[in-house]
mmCIF file of C-alpha atoms in Angstrom:
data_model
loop_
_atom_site.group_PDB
_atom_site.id
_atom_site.type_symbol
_atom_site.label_atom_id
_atom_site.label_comp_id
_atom_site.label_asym_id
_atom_site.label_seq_id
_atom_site.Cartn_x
_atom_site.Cartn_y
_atom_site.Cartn_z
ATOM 1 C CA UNK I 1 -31.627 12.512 7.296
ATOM 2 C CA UNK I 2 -30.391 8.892 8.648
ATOM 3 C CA UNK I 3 -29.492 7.543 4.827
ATOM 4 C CA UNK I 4 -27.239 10.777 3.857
ATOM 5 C CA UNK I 5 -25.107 10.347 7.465
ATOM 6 C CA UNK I 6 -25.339 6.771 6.665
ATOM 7 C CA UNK I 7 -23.744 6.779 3.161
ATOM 8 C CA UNK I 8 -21.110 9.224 4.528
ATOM 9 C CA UNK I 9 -19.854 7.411 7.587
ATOM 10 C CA UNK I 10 -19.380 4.262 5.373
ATOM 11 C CA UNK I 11 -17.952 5.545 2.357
ATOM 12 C CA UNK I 12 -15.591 6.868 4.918
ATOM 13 C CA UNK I 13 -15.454 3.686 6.809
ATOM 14 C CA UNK I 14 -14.286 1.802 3.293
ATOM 15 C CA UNK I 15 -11.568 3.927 2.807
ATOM 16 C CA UNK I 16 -10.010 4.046 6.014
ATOM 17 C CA UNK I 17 -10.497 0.373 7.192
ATOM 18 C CA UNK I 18 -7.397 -1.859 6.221
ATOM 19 C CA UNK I 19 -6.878 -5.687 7.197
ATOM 20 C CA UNK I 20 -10.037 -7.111 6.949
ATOM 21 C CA UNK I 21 -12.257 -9.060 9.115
ATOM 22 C CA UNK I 22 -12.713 -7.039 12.429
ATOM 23 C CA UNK I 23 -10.797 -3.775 11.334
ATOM 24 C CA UNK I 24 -13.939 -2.413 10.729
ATOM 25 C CA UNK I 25 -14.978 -2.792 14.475
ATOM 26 C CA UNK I 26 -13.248 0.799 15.905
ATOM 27 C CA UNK I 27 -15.058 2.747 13.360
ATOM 28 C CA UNK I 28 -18.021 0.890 14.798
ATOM 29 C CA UNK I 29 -17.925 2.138 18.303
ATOM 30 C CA UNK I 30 -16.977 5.305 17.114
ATOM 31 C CA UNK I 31 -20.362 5.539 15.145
ATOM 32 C CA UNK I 32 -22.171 4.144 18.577
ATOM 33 C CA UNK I 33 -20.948 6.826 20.043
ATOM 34 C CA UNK I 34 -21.551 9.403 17.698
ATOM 35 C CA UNK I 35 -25.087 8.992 16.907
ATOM 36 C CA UNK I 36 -28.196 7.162 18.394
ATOM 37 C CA UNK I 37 -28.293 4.110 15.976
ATOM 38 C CA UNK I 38 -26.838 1.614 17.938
ATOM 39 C CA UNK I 39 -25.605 1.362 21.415
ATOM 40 C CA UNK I 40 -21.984 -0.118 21.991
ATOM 41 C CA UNK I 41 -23.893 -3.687 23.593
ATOM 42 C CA UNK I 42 -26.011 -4.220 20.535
ATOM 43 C CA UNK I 43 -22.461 -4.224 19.150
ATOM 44 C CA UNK I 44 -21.856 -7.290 20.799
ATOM 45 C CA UNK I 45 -24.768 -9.191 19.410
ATOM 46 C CA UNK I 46 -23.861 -8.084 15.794
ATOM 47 C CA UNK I 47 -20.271 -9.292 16.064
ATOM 48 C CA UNK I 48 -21.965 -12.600 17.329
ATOM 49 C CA UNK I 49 -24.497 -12.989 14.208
ATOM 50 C CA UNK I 50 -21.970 -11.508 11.763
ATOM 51 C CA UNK I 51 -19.250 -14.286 12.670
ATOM 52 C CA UNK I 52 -22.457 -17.476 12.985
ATOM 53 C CA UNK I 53 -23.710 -16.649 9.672
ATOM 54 C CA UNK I 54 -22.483 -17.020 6.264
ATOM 55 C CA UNK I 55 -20.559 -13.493 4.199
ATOM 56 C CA UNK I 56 -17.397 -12.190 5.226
ATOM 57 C CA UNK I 57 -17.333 -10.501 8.533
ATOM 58 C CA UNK I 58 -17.063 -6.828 7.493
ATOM 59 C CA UNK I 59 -19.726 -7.102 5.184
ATOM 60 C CA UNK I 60 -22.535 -8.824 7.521
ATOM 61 C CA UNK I 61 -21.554 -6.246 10.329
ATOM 62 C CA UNK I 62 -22.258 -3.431 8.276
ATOM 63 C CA UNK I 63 -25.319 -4.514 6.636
ATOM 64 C CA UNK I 64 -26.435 -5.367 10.532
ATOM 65 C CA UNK I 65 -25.222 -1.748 11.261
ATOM 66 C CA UNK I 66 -27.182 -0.241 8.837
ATOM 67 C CA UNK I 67 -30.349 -2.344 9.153
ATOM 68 C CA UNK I 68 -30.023 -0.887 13.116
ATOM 69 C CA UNK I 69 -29.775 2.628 12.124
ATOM 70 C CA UNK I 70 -32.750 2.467 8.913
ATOM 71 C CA UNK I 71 -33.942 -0.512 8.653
ATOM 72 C CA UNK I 72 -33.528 -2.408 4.742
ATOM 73 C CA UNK I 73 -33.069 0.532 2.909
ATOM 74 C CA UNK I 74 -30.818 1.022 5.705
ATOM 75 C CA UNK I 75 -28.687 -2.146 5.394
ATOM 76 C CA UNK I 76 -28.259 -1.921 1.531
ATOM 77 C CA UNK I 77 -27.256 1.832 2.114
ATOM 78 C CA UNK I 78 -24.387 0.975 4.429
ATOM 79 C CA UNK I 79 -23.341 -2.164 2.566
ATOM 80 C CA UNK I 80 -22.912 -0.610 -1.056
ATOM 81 C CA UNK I 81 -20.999 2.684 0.382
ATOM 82 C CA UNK I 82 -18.838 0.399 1.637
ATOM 83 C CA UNK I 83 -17.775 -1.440 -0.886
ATOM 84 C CA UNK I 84 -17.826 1.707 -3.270
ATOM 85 C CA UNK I 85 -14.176 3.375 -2.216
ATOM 86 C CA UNK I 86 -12.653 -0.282 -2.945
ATOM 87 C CA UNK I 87 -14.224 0.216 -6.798
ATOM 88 C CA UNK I 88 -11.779 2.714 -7.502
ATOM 89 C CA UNK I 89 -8.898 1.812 -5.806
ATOM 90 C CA UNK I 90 -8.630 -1.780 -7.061
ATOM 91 C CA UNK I 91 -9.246 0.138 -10.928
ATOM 92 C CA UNK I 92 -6.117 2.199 -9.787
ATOM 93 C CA UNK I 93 -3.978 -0.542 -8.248
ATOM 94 C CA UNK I 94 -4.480 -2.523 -11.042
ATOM 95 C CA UNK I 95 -3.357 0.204 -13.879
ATOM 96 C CA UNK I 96 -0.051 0.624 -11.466
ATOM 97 C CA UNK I 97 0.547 -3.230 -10.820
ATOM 98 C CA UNK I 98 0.204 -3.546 -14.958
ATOM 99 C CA UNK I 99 2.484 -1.010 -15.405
ATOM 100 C CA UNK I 100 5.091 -2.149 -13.583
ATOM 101 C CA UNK I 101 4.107 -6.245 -13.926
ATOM 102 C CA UNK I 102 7.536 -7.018 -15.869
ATOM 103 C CA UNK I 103 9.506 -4.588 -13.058
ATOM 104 C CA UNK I 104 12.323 -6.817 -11.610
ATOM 105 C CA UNK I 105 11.680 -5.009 -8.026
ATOM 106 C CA UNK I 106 7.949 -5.525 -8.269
ATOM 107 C CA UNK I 107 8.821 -9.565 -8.993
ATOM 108 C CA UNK I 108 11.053 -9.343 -6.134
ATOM 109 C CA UNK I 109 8.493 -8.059 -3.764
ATOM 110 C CA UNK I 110 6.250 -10.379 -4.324
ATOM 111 C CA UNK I 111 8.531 -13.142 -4.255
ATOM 112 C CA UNK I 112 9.351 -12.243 -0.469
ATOM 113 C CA UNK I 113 5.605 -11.636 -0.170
ATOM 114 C CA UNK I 114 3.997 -14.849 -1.132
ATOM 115 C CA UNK I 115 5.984 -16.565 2.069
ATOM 116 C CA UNK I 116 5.180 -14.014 4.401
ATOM 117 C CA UNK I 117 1.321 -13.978 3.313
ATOM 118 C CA UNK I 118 1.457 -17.552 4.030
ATOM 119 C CA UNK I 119 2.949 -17.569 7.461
ATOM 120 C CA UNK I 120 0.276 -14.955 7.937
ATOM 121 C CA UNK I 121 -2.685 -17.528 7.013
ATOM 122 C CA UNK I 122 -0.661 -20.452 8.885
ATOM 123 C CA UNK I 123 -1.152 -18.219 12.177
ATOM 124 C CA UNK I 124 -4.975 -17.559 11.353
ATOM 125 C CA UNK I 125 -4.843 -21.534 10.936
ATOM 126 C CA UNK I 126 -3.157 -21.927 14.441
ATOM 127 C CA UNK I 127 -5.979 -19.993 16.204
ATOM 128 C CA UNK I 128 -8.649 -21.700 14.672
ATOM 129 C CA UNK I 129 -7.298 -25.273 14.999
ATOM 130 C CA UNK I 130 -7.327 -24.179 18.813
ATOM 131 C CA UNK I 131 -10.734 -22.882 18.990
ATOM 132 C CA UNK I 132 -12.194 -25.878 16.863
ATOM 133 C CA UNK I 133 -10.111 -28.552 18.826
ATOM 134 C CA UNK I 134 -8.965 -27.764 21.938
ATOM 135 C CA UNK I 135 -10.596 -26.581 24.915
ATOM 136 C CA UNK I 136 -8.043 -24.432 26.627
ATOM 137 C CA UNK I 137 -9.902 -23.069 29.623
ATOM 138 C CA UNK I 138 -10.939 -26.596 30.843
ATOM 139 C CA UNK I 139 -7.527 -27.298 31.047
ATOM 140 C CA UNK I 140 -6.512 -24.297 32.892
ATOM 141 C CA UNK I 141 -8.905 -24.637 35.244
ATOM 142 C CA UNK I 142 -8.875 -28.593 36.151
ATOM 143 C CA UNK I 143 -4.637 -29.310 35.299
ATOM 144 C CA UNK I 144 -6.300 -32.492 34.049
ATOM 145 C CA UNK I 145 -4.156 -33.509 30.487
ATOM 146 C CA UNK I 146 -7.784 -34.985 29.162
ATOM 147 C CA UNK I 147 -10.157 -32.715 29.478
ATOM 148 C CA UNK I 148 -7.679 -31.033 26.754
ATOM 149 C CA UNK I 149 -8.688 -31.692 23.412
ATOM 150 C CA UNK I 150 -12.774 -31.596 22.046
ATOM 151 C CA UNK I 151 -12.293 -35.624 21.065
ATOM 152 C CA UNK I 152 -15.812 -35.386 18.481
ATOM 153 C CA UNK I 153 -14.370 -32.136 16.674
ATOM 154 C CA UNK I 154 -10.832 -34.206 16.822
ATOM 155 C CA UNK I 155 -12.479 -37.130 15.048
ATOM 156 C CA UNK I 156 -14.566 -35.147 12.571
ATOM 157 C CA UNK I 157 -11.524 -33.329 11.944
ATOM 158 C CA UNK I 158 -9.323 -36.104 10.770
ATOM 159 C CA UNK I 159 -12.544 -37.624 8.881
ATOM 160 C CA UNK I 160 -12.748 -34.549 6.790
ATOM 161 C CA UNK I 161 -9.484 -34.116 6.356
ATOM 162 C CA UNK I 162 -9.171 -37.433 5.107
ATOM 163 C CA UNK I 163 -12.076 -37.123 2.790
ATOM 164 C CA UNK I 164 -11.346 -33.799 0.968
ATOM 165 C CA UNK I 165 -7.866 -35.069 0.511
ATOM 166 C CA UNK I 166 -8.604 -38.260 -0.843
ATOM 167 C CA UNK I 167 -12.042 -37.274 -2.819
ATOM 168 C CA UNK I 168 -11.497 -33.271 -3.538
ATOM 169 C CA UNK I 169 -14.986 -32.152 -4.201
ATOM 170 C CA UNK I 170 -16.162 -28.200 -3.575
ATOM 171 C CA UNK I 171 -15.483 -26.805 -0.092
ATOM 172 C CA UNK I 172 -19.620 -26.496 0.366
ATOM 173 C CA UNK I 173 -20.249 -29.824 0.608
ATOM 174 C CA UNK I 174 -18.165 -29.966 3.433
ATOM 175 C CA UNK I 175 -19.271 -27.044 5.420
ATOM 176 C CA UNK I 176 -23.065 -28.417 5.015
ATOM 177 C CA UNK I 177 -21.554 -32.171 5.632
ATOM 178 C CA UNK I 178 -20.360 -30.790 8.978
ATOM 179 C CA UNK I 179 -23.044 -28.953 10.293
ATOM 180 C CA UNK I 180 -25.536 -31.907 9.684
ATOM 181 C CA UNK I 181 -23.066 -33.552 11.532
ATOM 182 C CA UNK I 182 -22.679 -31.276 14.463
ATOM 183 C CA UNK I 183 -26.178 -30.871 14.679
ATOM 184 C CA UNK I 184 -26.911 -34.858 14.776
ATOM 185 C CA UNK I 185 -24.120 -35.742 17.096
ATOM 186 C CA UNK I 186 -24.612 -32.699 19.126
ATOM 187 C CA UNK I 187 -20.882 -31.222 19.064
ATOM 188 C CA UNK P 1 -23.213 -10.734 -21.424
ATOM 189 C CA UNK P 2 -22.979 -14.729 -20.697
ATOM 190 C CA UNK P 3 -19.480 -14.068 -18.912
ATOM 191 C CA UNK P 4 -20.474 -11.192 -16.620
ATOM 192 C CA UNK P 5 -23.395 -13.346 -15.189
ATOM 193 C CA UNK P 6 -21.030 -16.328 -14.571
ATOM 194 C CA UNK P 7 -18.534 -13.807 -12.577
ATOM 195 C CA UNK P 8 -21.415 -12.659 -11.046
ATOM 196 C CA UNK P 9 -23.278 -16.313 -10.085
ATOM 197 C CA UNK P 10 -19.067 -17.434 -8.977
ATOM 198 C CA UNK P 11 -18.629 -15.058 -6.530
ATOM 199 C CA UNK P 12 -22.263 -15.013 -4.922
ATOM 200 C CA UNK P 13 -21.656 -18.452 -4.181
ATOM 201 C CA UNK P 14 -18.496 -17.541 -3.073
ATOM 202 C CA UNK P 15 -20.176 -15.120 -0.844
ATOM 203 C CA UNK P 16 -23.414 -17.094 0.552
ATOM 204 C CA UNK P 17 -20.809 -19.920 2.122
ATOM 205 C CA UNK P 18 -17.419 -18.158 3.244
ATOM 206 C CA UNK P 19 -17.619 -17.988 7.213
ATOM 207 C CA UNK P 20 -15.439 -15.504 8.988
ATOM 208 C CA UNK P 21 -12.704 -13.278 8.210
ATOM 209 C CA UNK P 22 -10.574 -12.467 5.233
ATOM 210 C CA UNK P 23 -8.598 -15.427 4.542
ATOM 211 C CA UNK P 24 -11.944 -17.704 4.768
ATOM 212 C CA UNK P 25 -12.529 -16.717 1.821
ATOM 213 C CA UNK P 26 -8.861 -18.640 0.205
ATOM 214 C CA UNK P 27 -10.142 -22.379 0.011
ATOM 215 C CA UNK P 28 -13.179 -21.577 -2.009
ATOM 216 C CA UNK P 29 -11.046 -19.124 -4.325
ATOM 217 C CA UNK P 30 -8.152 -21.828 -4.573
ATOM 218 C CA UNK P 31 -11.257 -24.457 -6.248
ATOM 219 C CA UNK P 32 -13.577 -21.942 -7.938
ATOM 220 C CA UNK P 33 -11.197 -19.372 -9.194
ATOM 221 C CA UNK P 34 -8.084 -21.372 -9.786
ATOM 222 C CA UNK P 35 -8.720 -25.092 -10.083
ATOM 223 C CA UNK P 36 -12.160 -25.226 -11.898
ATOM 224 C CA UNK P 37 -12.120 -21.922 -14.190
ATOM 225 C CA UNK P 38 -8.628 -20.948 -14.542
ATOM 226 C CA UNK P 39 -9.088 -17.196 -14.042
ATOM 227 C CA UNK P 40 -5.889 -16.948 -11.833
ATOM 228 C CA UNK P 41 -3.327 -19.035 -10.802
ATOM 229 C CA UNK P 42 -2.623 -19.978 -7.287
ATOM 230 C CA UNK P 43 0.224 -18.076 -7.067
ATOM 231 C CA UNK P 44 -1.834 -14.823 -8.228
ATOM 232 C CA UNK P 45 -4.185 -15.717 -5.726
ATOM 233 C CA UNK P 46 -2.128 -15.266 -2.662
ATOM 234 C CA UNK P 47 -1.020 -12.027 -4.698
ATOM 235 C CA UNK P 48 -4.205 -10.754 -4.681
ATOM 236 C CA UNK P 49 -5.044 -11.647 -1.125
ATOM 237 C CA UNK P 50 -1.709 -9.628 -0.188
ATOM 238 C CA UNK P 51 -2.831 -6.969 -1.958
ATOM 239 C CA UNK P 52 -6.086 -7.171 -0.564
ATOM 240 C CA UNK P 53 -5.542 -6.908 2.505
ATOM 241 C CA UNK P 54 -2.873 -4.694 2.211
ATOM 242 C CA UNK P 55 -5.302 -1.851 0.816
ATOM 243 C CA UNK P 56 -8.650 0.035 2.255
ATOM 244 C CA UNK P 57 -11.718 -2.161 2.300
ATOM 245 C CA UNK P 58 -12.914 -5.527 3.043
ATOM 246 C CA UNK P 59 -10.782 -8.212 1.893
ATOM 247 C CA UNK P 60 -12.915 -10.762 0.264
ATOM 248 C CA UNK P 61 -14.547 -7.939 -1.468
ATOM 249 C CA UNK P 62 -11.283 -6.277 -3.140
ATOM 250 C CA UNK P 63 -10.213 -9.851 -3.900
ATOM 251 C CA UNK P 64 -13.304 -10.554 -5.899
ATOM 252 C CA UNK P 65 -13.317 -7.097 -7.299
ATOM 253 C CA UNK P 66 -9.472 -7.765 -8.645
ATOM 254 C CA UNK P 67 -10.428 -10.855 -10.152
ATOM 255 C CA UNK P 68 -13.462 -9.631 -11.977
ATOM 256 C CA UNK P 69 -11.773 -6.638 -12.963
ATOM 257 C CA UNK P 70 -9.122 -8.971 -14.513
ATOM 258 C CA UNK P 71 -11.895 -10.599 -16.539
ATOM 259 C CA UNK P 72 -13.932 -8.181 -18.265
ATOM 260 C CA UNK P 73 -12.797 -4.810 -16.691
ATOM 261 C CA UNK P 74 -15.466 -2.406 -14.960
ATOM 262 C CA UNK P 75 -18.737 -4.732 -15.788
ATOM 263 C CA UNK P 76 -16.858 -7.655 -14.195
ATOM 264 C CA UNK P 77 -15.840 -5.652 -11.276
ATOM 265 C CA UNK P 78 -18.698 -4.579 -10.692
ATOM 266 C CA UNK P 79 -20.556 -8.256 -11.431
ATOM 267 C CA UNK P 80 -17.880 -9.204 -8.579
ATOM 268 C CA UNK P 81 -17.895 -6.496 -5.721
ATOM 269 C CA UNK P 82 -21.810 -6.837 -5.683
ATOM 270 C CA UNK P 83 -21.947 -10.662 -6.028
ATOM 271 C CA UNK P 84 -19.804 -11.370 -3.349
ATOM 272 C CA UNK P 85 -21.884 -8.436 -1.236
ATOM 273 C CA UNK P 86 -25.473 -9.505 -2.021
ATOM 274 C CA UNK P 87 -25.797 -12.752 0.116
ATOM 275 C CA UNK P 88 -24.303 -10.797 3.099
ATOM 276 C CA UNK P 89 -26.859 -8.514 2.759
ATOM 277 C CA UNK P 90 -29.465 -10.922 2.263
ATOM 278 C CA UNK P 91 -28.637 -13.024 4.698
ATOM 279 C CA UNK P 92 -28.344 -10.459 7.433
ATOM 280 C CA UNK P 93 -31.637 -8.581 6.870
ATOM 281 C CA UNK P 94 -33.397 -11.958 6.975
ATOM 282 C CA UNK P 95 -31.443 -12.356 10.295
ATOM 283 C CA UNK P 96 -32.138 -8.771 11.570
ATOM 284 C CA UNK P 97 -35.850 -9.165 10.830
ATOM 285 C CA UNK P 98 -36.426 -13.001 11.459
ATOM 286 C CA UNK P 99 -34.066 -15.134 13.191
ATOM 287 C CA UNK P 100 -32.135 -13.120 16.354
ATOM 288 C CA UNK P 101 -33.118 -15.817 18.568
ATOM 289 C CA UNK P 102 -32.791 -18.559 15.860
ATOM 290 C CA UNK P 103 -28.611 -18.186 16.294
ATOM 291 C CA UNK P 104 -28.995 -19.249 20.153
ATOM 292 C CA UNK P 105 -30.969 -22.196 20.061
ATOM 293 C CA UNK P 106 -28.690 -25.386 20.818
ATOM 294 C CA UNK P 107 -29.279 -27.387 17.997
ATOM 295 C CA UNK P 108 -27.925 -24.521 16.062
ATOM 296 C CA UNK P 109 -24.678 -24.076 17.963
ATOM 297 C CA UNK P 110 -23.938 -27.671 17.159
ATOM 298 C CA UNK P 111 -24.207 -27.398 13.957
ATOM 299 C CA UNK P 112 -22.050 -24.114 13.676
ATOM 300 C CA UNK P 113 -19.687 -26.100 15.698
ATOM 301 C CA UNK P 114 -19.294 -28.759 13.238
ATOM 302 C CA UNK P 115 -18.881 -26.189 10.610
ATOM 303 C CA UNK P 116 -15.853 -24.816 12.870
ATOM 304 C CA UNK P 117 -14.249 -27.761 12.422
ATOM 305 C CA UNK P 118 -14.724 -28.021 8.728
ATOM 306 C CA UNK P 119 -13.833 -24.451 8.074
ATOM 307 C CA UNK P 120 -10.167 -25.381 10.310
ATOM 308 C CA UNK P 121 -9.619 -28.176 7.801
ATOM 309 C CA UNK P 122 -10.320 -26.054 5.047
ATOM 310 C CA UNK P 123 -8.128 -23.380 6.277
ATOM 311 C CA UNK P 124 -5.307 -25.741 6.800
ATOM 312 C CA UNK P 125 -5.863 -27.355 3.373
ATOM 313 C CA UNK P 126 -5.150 -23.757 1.455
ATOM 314 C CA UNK P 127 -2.216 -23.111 3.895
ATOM 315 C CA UNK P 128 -0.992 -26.366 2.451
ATOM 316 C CA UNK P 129 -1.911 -25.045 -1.231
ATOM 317 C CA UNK P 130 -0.280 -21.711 -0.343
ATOM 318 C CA UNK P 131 3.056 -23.433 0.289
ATOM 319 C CA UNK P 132 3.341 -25.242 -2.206
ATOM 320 C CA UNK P 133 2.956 -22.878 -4.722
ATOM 321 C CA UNK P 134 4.215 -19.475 -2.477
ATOM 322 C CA UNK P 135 7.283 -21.021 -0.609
ATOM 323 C CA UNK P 136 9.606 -22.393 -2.755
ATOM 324 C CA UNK P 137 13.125 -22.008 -1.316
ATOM 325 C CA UNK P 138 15.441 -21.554 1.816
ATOM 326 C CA UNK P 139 14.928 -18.083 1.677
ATOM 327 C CA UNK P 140 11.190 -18.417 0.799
ATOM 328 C CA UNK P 141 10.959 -20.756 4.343
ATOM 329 C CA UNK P 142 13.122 -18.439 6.360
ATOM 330 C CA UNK P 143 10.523 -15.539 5.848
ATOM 331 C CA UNK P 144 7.972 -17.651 6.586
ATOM 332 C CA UNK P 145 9.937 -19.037 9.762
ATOM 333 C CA UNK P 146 10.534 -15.400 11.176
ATOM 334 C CA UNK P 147 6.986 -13.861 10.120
ATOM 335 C CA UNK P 148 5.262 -17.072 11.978
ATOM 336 C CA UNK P 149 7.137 -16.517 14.722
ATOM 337 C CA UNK P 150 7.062 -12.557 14.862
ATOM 338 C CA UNK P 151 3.249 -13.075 14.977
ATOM 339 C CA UNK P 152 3.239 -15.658 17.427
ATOM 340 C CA UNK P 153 4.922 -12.771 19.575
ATOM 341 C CA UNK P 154 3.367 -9.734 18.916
ATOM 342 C CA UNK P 155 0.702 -8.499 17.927
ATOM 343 C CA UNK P 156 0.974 -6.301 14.697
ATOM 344 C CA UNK P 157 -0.894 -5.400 11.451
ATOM 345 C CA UNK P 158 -1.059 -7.945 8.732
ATOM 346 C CA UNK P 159 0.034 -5.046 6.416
ATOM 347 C CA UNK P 160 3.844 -4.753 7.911
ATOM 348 C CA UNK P 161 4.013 -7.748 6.852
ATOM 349 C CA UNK P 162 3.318 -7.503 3.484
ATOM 350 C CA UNK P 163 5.607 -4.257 3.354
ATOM 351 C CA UNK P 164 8.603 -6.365 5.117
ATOM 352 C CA UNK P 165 8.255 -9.859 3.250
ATOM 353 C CA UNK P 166 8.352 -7.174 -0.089
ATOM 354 C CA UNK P 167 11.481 -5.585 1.264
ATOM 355 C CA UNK P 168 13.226 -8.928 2.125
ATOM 356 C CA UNK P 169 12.137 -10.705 -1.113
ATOM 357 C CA UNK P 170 13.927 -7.382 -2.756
ATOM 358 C CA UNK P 171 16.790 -7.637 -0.764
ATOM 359 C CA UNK P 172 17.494 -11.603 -1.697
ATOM 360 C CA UNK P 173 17.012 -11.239 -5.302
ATOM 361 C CA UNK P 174 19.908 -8.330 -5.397
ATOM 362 C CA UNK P 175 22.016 -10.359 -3.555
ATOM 363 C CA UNK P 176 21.201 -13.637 -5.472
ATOM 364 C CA UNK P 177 21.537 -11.521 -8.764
#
């Protein structure tokens, strides 16, 4: 029975997977090689949808997983076991982090945390400024100091930049703003 | 009943636009969560995104789940964790079924490629957000001196880092106290 394996492997998947985005990929491969849902190299192609289409990562790879092994019923299966081990621990979590809210050592820890998580998202930042921006390889391979930077995405950059800072507005408009933009001006 | 639907219609939008990993997911919480509604502060955002990704699961679904637990306990947990989850798994099966061969076409890596570059400025914009309201003093831009540059070095679990900025924030206050 594919849906009983199914709910297993991704109930166990959701409690064992920490860090978000592609931490969920091992347990992947693993369940490639375990059973005949997927093969490793339809793997490939999920990652590829999962990371051009809107959700968060984890969630769209799963619900791709699951669609491979059963089809819809499939994909919902996967998805929901999941997410279900996160139900209780965030219920626990939070009963602890009440308990101990006013705790001078809990105030302390996140006081050196909020800095660190930061930094953390400022490196994310890094890598995707250079994958949006630059084009790294082109420069490797000709030495040439222009072929360097992607100058539309450099422009549109600064334009939206400008914009978001100057008007605000919701973070949607934006993403659609850009990819009418992208597709018109063929980025 | 009006409430769990709105935690529920918040974070599907939430869901149906956030492109990526884990932290894509901070510019849209910084303006829906914290700016328009009010249901956490900035600050408790990046607390919750520690936690979040500090814990078993997928980030931007523990996040939402904390948030809507925070609101109207299990019914807005569970109006979060599934409203964040639905459009992925909408938008997936239609993809599955439908549009494989839709994602290659070249118009359509164009626009994705325009979206990169909104998504980086978006990114950049909460990292700006994040600072000023996480990083507040010398010590607060030491850790995130050394952390940048330990991960600029090595490559190591976002977790240690939440375990040694809580250690080092523990360490200054004694010694500040």
């Amino acid at each position: 029975m594919v849906y009983a394996s199914l709910i297993f492997e991704f109930l166990k998947i959701g409690v064992f997977s920490i860090g978000g985005g592609l931490a969920t990929l091992p347990f992947l491969y693993d369940l490639a090689d375990k059973y005949d849902w997927f093969t490793r190299e339809t793997l490939i192609d999920m990652i590829a949808v999962s990371e051009s289409t809107p959700g968060p990562i984890g969630l769209n790879m799963a619900t791709y997983a699951g669609y491979a092994a059963g089809g819809v019923p499939g994909g919902v299966a996967a998805t929901l076991s999941l997410i279900t081990p996160s139900f209780f621990f965030i219920i626990l979590i939070v009963k602890i982090l009440d308990k101990f809210k006013e705790n001078k050592l809990v105030k302390s820890a996140f006081y050196g945390i909020r800095p660190a998580v930061t930094a953390l998202i400022a490196s994310a930042a890094i890598e995707i400024l250079r994958i949006a921006l630059f084009r790294t390889q082109d420069f490797i391979d000709t030495k040439n100091l222009s072929d360097i930077l992607k100058y539309g995405n450099v422009a549109l950059f600064i334009i939206i930049f400008y914009l978001i800072r100057k008007l605000g507005g919701h973070p949607v408009f934006y993403i659609c703003g850009a990819a009418v933009f992208g597709y018109l001006l063929n980025l | 009943m009006r409430e769990i639907a709105e935690i529920f219609a918040v974070f599907f939008k939430i869901g149906a636009v956030t492109f990526g990993g884990g932290y894509t997911v901070l510019p849209l919480m910084q303006k829906d969560i914290a700016l328009d509604r009010k249901w956490a502060s900035n600050e408790e955002i990046i607390d919750y995104y520690a936690i979040s990704q500090s814990m078993p699961g997928i980030i931007c679904v523990n996040m939402s789940m904390l948030i809507g637990y925070r609101r109207k306990k299990i019914p807005g947990l569970l109006a979060a964790g599934l409203g964040v989850s639905v459009p992925s798994l909408i938008i997936i099966l239609m993809a599955a079924m439908f549009l494989k061969n839709f994602l290659y076409l070249d118009s359509v890596q164009h626009a994705f490629n325009g979206i990169k570059v909104a998504v980086a400025v978006l990114i950049c914009e909460a990292v700006l957000n994040m600072w000023k309201s996480g990083v507040k003093d010398w010590a607060g831009r030491l850790i995130f001196a050394v952390t940048l540059a330990i991960f600029a070095c090595v490559e190591i679990s976002p977790a240690y880092t939440v375990v040694a900025g809580a250690l080092a924030g523990i360490l200054i206050m004694r010694r500040s106290a």
